[in-house]
Every structure is written in C-alpha cells, then in structure tokens.
XYZ file of C-alpha atoms in Angstrom:
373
model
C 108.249 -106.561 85.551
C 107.052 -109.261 82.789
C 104.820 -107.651 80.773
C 100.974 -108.939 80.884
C 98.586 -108.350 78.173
C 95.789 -108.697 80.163
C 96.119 -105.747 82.590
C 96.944 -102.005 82.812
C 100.718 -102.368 84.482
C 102.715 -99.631 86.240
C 106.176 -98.978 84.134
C 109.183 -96.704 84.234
C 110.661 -95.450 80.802
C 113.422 -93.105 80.679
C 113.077 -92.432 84.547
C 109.608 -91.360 84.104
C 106.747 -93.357 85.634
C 103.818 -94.244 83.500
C 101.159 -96.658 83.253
C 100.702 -99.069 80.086
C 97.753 -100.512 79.051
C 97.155 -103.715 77.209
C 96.759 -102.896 73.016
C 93.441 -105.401 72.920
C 91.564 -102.839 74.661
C 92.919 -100.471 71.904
C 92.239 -102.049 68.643
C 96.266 -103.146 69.311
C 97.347 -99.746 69.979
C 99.537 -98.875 72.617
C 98.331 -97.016 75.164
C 100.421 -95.125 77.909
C 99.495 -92.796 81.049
C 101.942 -90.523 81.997
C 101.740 -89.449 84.938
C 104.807 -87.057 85.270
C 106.607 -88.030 88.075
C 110.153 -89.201 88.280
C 110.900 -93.044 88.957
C 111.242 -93.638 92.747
C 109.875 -96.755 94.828
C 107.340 -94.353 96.370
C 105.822 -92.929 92.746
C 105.820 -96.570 91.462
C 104.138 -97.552 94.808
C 101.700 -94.500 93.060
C 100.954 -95.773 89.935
C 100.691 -99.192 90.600
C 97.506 -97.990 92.987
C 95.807 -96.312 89.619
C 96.657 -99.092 87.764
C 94.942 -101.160 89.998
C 91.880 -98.722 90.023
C 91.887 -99.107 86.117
C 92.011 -102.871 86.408
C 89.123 -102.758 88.617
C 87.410 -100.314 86.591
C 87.686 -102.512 83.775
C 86.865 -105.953 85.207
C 83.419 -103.892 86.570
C 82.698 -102.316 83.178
C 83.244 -98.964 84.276
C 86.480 -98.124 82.507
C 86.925 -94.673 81.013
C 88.348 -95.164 77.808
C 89.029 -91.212 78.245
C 91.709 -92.090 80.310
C 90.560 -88.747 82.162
C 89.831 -90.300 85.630
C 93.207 -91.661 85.702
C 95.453 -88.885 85.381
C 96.649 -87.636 88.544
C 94.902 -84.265 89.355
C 91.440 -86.539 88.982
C 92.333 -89.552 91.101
C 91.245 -90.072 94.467
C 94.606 -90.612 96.037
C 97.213 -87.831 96.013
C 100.363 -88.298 94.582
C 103.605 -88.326 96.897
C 105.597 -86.320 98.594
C 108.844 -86.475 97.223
C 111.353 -88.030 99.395
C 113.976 -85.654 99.902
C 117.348 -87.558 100.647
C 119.528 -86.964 103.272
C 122.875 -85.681 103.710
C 124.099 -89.072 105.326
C 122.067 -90.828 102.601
C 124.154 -89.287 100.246
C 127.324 -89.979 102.326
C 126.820 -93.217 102.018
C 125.775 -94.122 99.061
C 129.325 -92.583 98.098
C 131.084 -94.341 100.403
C 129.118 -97.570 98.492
C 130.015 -96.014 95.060
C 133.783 -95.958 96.328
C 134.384 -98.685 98.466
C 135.883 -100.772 95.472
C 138.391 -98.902 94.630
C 139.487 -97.360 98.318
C 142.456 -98.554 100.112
C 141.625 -99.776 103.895
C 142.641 -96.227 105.454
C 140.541 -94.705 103.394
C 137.682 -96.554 104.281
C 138.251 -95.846 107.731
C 139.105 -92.440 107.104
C 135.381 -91.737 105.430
C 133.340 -93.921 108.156
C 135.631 -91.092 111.157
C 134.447 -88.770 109.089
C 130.850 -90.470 109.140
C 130.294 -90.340 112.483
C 129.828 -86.425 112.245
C 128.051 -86.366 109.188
C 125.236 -88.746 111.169
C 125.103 -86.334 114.175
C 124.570 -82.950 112.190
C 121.533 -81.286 110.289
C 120.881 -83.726 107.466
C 119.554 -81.116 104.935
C 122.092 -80.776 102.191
C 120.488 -77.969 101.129
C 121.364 -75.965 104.003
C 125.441 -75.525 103.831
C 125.592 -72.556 106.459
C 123.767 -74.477 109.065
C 125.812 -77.356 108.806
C 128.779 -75.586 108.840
C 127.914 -73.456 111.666
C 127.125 -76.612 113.758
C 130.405 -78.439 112.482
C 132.167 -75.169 114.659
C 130.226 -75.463 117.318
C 130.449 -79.236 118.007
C 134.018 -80.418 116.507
C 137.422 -78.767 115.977
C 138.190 -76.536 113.131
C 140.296 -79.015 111.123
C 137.449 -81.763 111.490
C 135.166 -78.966 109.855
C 137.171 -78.285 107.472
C 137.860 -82.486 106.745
C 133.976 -82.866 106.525
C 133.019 -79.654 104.383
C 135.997 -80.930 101.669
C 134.418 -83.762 101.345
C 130.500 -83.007 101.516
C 132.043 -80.757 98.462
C 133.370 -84.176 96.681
C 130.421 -86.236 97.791
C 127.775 -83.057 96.579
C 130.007 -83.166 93.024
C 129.066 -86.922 92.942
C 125.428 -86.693 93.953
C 124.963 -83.942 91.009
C 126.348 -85.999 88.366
C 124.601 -89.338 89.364
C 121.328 -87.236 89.386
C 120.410 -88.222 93.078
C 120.026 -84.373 93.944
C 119.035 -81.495 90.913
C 121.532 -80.586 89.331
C 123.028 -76.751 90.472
C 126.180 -75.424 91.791
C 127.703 -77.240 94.251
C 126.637 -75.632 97.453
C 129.450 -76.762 99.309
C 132.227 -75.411 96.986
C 135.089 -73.837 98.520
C 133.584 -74.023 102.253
C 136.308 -75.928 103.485
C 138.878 -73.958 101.839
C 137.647 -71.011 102.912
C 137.537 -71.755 106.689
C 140.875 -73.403 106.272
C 142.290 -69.837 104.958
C 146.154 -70.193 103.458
C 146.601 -73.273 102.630
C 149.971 -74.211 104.586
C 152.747 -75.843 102.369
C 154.004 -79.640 103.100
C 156.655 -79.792 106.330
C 160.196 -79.680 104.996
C 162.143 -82.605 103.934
C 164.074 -84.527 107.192
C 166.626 -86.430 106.385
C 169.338 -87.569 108.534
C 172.871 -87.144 108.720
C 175.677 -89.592 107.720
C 176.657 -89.684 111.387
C 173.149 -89.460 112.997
C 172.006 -92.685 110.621
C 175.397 -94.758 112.101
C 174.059 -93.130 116.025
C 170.588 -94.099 115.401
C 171.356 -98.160 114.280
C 173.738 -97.834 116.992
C 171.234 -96.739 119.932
C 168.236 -98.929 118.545
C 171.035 -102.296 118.028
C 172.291 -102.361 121.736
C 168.546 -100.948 123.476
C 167.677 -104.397 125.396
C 164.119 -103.734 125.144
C 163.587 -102.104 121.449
C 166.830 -103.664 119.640
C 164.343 -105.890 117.268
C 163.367 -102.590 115.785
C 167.295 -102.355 114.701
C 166.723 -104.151 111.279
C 163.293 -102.911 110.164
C 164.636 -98.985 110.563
C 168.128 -100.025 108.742
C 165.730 -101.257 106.284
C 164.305 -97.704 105.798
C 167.558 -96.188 105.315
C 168.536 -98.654 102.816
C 165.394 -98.730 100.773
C 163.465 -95.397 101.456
C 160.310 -97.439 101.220
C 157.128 -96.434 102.867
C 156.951 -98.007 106.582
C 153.501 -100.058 105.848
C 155.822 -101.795 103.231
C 158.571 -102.945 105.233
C 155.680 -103.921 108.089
C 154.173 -106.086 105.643
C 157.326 -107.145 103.605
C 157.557 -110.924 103.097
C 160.332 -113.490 101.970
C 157.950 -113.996 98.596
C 158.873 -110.733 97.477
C 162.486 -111.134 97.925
C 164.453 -113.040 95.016
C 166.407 -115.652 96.335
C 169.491 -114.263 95.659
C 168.611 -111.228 97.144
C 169.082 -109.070 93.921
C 165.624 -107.403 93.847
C 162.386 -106.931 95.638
C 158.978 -106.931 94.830
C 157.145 -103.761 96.604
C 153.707 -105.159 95.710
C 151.680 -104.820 98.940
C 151.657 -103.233 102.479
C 150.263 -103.533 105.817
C 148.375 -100.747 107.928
C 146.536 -101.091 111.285
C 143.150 -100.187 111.341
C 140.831 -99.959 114.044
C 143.470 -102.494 116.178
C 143.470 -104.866 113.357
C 146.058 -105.380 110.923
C 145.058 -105.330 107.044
C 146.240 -106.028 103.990
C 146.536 -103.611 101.232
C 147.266 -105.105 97.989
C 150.132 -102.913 95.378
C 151.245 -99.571 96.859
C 149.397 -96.466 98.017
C 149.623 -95.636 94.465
C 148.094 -98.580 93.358
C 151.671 -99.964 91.608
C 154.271 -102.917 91.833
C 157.612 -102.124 91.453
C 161.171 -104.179 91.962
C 163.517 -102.231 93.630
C 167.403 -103.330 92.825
C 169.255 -104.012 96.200
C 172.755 -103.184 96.941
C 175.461 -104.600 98.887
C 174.685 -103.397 102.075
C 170.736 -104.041 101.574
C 171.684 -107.658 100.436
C 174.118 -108.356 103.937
C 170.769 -107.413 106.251
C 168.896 -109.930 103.979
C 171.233 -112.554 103.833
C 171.566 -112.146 107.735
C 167.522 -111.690 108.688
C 167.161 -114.882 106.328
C 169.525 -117.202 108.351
C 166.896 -116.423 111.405
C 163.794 -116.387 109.447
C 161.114 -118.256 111.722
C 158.309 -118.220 108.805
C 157.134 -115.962 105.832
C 157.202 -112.494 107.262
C 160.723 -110.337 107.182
C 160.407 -108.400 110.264
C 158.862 -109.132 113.541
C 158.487 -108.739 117.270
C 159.915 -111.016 119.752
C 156.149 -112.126 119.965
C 155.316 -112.890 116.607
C 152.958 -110.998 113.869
C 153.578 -107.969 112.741
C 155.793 -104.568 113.649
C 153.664 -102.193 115.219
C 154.509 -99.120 113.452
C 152.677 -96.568 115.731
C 154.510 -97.694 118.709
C 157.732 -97.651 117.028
C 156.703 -94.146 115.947
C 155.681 -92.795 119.131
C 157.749 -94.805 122.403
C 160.891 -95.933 121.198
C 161.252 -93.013 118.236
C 160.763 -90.458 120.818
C 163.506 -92.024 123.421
C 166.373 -92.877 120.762
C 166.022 -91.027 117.994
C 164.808 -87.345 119.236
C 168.491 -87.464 121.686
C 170.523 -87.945 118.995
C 168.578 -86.059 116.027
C 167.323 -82.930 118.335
C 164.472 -82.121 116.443
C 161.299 -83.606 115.629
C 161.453 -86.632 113.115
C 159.885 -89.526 112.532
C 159.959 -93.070 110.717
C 159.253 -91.669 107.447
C 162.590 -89.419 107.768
C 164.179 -92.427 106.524
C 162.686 -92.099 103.196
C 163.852 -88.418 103.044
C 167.111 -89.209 104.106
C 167.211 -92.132 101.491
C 166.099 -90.390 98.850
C 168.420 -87.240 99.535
C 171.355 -89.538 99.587
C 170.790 -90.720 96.206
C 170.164 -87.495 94.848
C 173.506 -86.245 96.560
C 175.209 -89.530 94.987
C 174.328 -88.032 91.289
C 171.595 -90.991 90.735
C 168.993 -89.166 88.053
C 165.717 -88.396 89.926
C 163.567 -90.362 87.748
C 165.139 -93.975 88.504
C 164.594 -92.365 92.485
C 161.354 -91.588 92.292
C 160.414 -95.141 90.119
C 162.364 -96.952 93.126
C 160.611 -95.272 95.810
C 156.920 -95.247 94.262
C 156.621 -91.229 93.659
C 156.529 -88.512 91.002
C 159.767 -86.273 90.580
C 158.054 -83.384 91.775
C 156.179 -84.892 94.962
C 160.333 -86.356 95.305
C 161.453 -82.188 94.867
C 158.657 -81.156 97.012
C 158.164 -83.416 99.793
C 161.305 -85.494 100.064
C 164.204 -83.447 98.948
C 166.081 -82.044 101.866
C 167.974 -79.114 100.200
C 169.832 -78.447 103.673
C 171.753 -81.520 103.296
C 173.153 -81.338 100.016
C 173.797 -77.727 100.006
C 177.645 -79.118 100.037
C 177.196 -80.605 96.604
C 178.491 -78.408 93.725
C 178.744 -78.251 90.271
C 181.501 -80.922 88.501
C-alpha cells in the first residue's frame, strides 16, 4: 500500500497487523496501533474499518488523541473469527508449493490422492476421525497412501507457519496401520534361454511382433520402459556409439506426456554394444520420422498394454511365473554383474544407486553359478 501522509492507514509489519498514523498529527512522531492480530485478508479487512473510523473521527474533530477508542476491546465492531484452514486447503496449497519440481505421475498421483482428501472431515486437527473415515470409505492401502502424506503435507504446513506450530499429528499413522513394512519383490531376471524364447515368440506373433524390437531393447539396455517409449533418433549418435537417456514418456490420464531427464532428474549416455548397435542400425533403415519405436499406427508404444495383453500371453508360457516389462532391467543388470562389469559403471548406465542395484535389481538366483577366480 503507498503510504499517505494524510490519513491513518491499515499496515502489516512482521506479520502483525497495525494501524499507522500520519507523524503531522504527532508533532512528526510516528504513531502505530497495534492491534494484536496476525496478518490475514480478514484482520486487514479489520483494521482498515478502524482506520477508517479514525479518519472520520479526525476529519469531524472528534479524534482521540488517546488512541483509547481505537484499540480493539473499545471499538464498536468485533474483531474476527479466525479462519481456520482446511485440510484440503492445506493439500493444496502443497500440491501448489510442489508442482514445480514434480514429475507428471506425481502430479497425478497427489490430485488420486485428492479426490479423498476433498470427500473426508476437513479438520486437520482431528487425525482419528479422519482416519477412522479413510477405513470406512476406501481400502486399507488408500488409507494408508493418504495418512503418509497428510504426515508430509502437516510437516510442510508447520514449517511454512500456515497451522501453529506442534507435533505433527499425523506422524506415524500410516505406518502404523500399514504394520511391517514388507520388503521390495525379488529381483526377476530372465534366463539366457528364456530371453532367446521370448524375442522368438514376440518376432513371429502376427498381431504383437512390433513389440519385438522395443523389448530386445530392454534386454540390451536395462533402461526404464518410459525411456525406450519415448526414445528418439536425437538421442542416438549417428554412429550409433552412445545414447542420450535424457527424457521419458508416461501416460497419464489417456494422454501421453513428456517428462524431461530421468525419474531421477539426470542425463546420462549409455555406451552401446555390438548387438545394441545391429537393432539400431536395422530400426534406422525403417525409420518413418523422429521417434525409435512405434505401433503399426503411429505415436507412441503403449506400455500398459504391452504390460498387461501381450506380456501375459507370450511371456508368462515361457517364463512360468509372474514377470513383467521391467524384468528386463533385472535381467540386464544381472547379466552384467555376472559378466564381472564393476557395479558402479552398472548402476551409472542404468540411472540407480549401487544399493537400490543390490536391493531391487540383483537377482542372486541367477548368478549363484558364478564363483570365485
């Protein structure tokens, strides 16, 4: 607000509201009200009503130099209600606070998520309550989803100063109704024999065989599936030496999107091999425009259908067990670790730490052959 020496002005300072008078009717000493409330839009709405009262006091000659009619156990109007925020205002102001920095999925993870948080008792205060009506109306893992993060968003609303600041009332709920936490699934990589069945089945299947490249290119690559769906000739050096991981493409909500770097927010060049640069050298011959993989329509490979239909017919035969797209990676990187290659050049080529690479992708089953030089 541009400051007025004519007139008594409502003002904020320090996240207190006050009211400032002009320092003529002083001798040219400033004058403040306080008035002890915090700075809102409702307890400015406040004080700019007293100092409206002062400026009419003033212009009629009845202005208490005292200052005592003005303070706000002697004015007319009461002061405000505090406006206690919600639990889905606080949800989304997060979500605002966030949205920068979140990938698409995450974004649409937090607005699934949002739905609920709309639909339940909106007093954050009240942790039991909403937890007792997240069991009643959703499943126990979507309780346990939302009460994780109301813990996250409640950390964030404390130290922003948008709620008092206390103990997180939400800390531990969802961990608590989750019980034992359940380790990762165990690594699932393939077989030298069920990788040559699998190309096989999916390079002579009349209706799925355009899926043949894009899954040799997991086995060859161990790259995340959103990569490959999104993997353009750009990225690729011409002579097929190297490739630029630098972006990847995840369907959202029906719609494609573009997520810029990696789900680690990285670029890397991955070094390709002889076998790697033969599918290149072949998918480039019949490259129709930018993109390296693609239906016999055009766009992009859906990755849930390949994961669901044509996974579940050709792969589940052959494997007999449950598997998915994202084996490739595990088989990948077991390969390379069975090879001798040192972990830490794996886990820079696939995007991952050496211990999420021990962890997560490591299947120990298939290189319990390997011994000791």
């Amino acid at each position: 607000m541009r400051r007025n020496a004519g007139i008594a002005e409502a003002r904020s300072c320090r996240g207190r509201v006050l009211i400032r008078l002009p320092r003529n009717w002083y001798e040219g000493k400033l004058k403040n009200i306080s008035l002890g409330l915090p700075e809102s839009a409702a307890n400015m709405a406040f004080a700019a009503n007293i100092a409206n009262q002062i400026n009419s006091d003033y212009a009629l000659g009845q202005f208490d130099r005292s200052l005592a009619r003005y303070k706000p156990q002697s004015v007319s109007m009461a002061a405000p209600a505090p406006v206690k925020i919600t639990i889905s205002e606080l949800w989304e102001k997060y979500c605002q606070y966030k949205h920068p920095s979140w990938k698409i999925k995450t974004i649409d993870y937090y607005r699934r998520l949002g739905i609920y948080v709309a639909k339940m008792p909106q007093e954050w205060e009240q942790p039991l309550a909403i937890r007792e009506w997240l069991l009643t109306n959703t499943t126990r893992d979507i309780a346990v989803r939302v009460l994780k993060t109301l813990q996250t968003v409640l950390t964030w609303a404390i130290r922003c100063r948008l709620i008092p600041e206390q103990r997180n009332p939400y800390e531990r709920m969802g961990a608590d109704l989750q019980g034992k936490k359940q380790p990762p699934p165990p690594a699932n990589a393939f077989s030298a024999t069920e990788v040559t069945q699998i190309l096989h089945t999916f390079t002579h299947c009349d209706r799925w065989s355009y899926y043949a490249p894009f899954v040799h290119f997991l086995f060859l690559t161990g790259c995340r599936p959103s990569e490959a769906v999104g993997l353009t000739w750009p990225q690729i050096a011409p002579d097929f030496s190297t490739i630029r991981f630098d972006r990847s493409v995840v369907k959202v909500q029906a719609k494609y999107e573009i997520n810029q770097l990696s789900k680690t927010n990285r670029s890397r060049l991955f070094p390709c091999g002889g076998p790697l640069v033969a599918l290149l050298t072949e998918l480039k011959a019949s490259a129709a425009d930018d993109l390296v993989f693609q239906p016999p329509a055009g766009g992009y490979i859906d990755y849930e259908h390949l994961a669901h239909k044509p996974w579940a017919r050709l792969v589940l035969p052959i494997a007999k067990r449950s598997t998915t797209p994202y084996s490739c990676r595990d088989t990948f990187i077991t390969n390379e670790i069975a090879l001798g290659k040192p972990a830490a050049i794996i886990a820079k080529w696939v995007d991952n730490s050496i211990q999420m690479i021990e962890r997560k992708y490591l299947d120990i089953d298939r290189i319990s052959s390997v011994k000791p030089g």
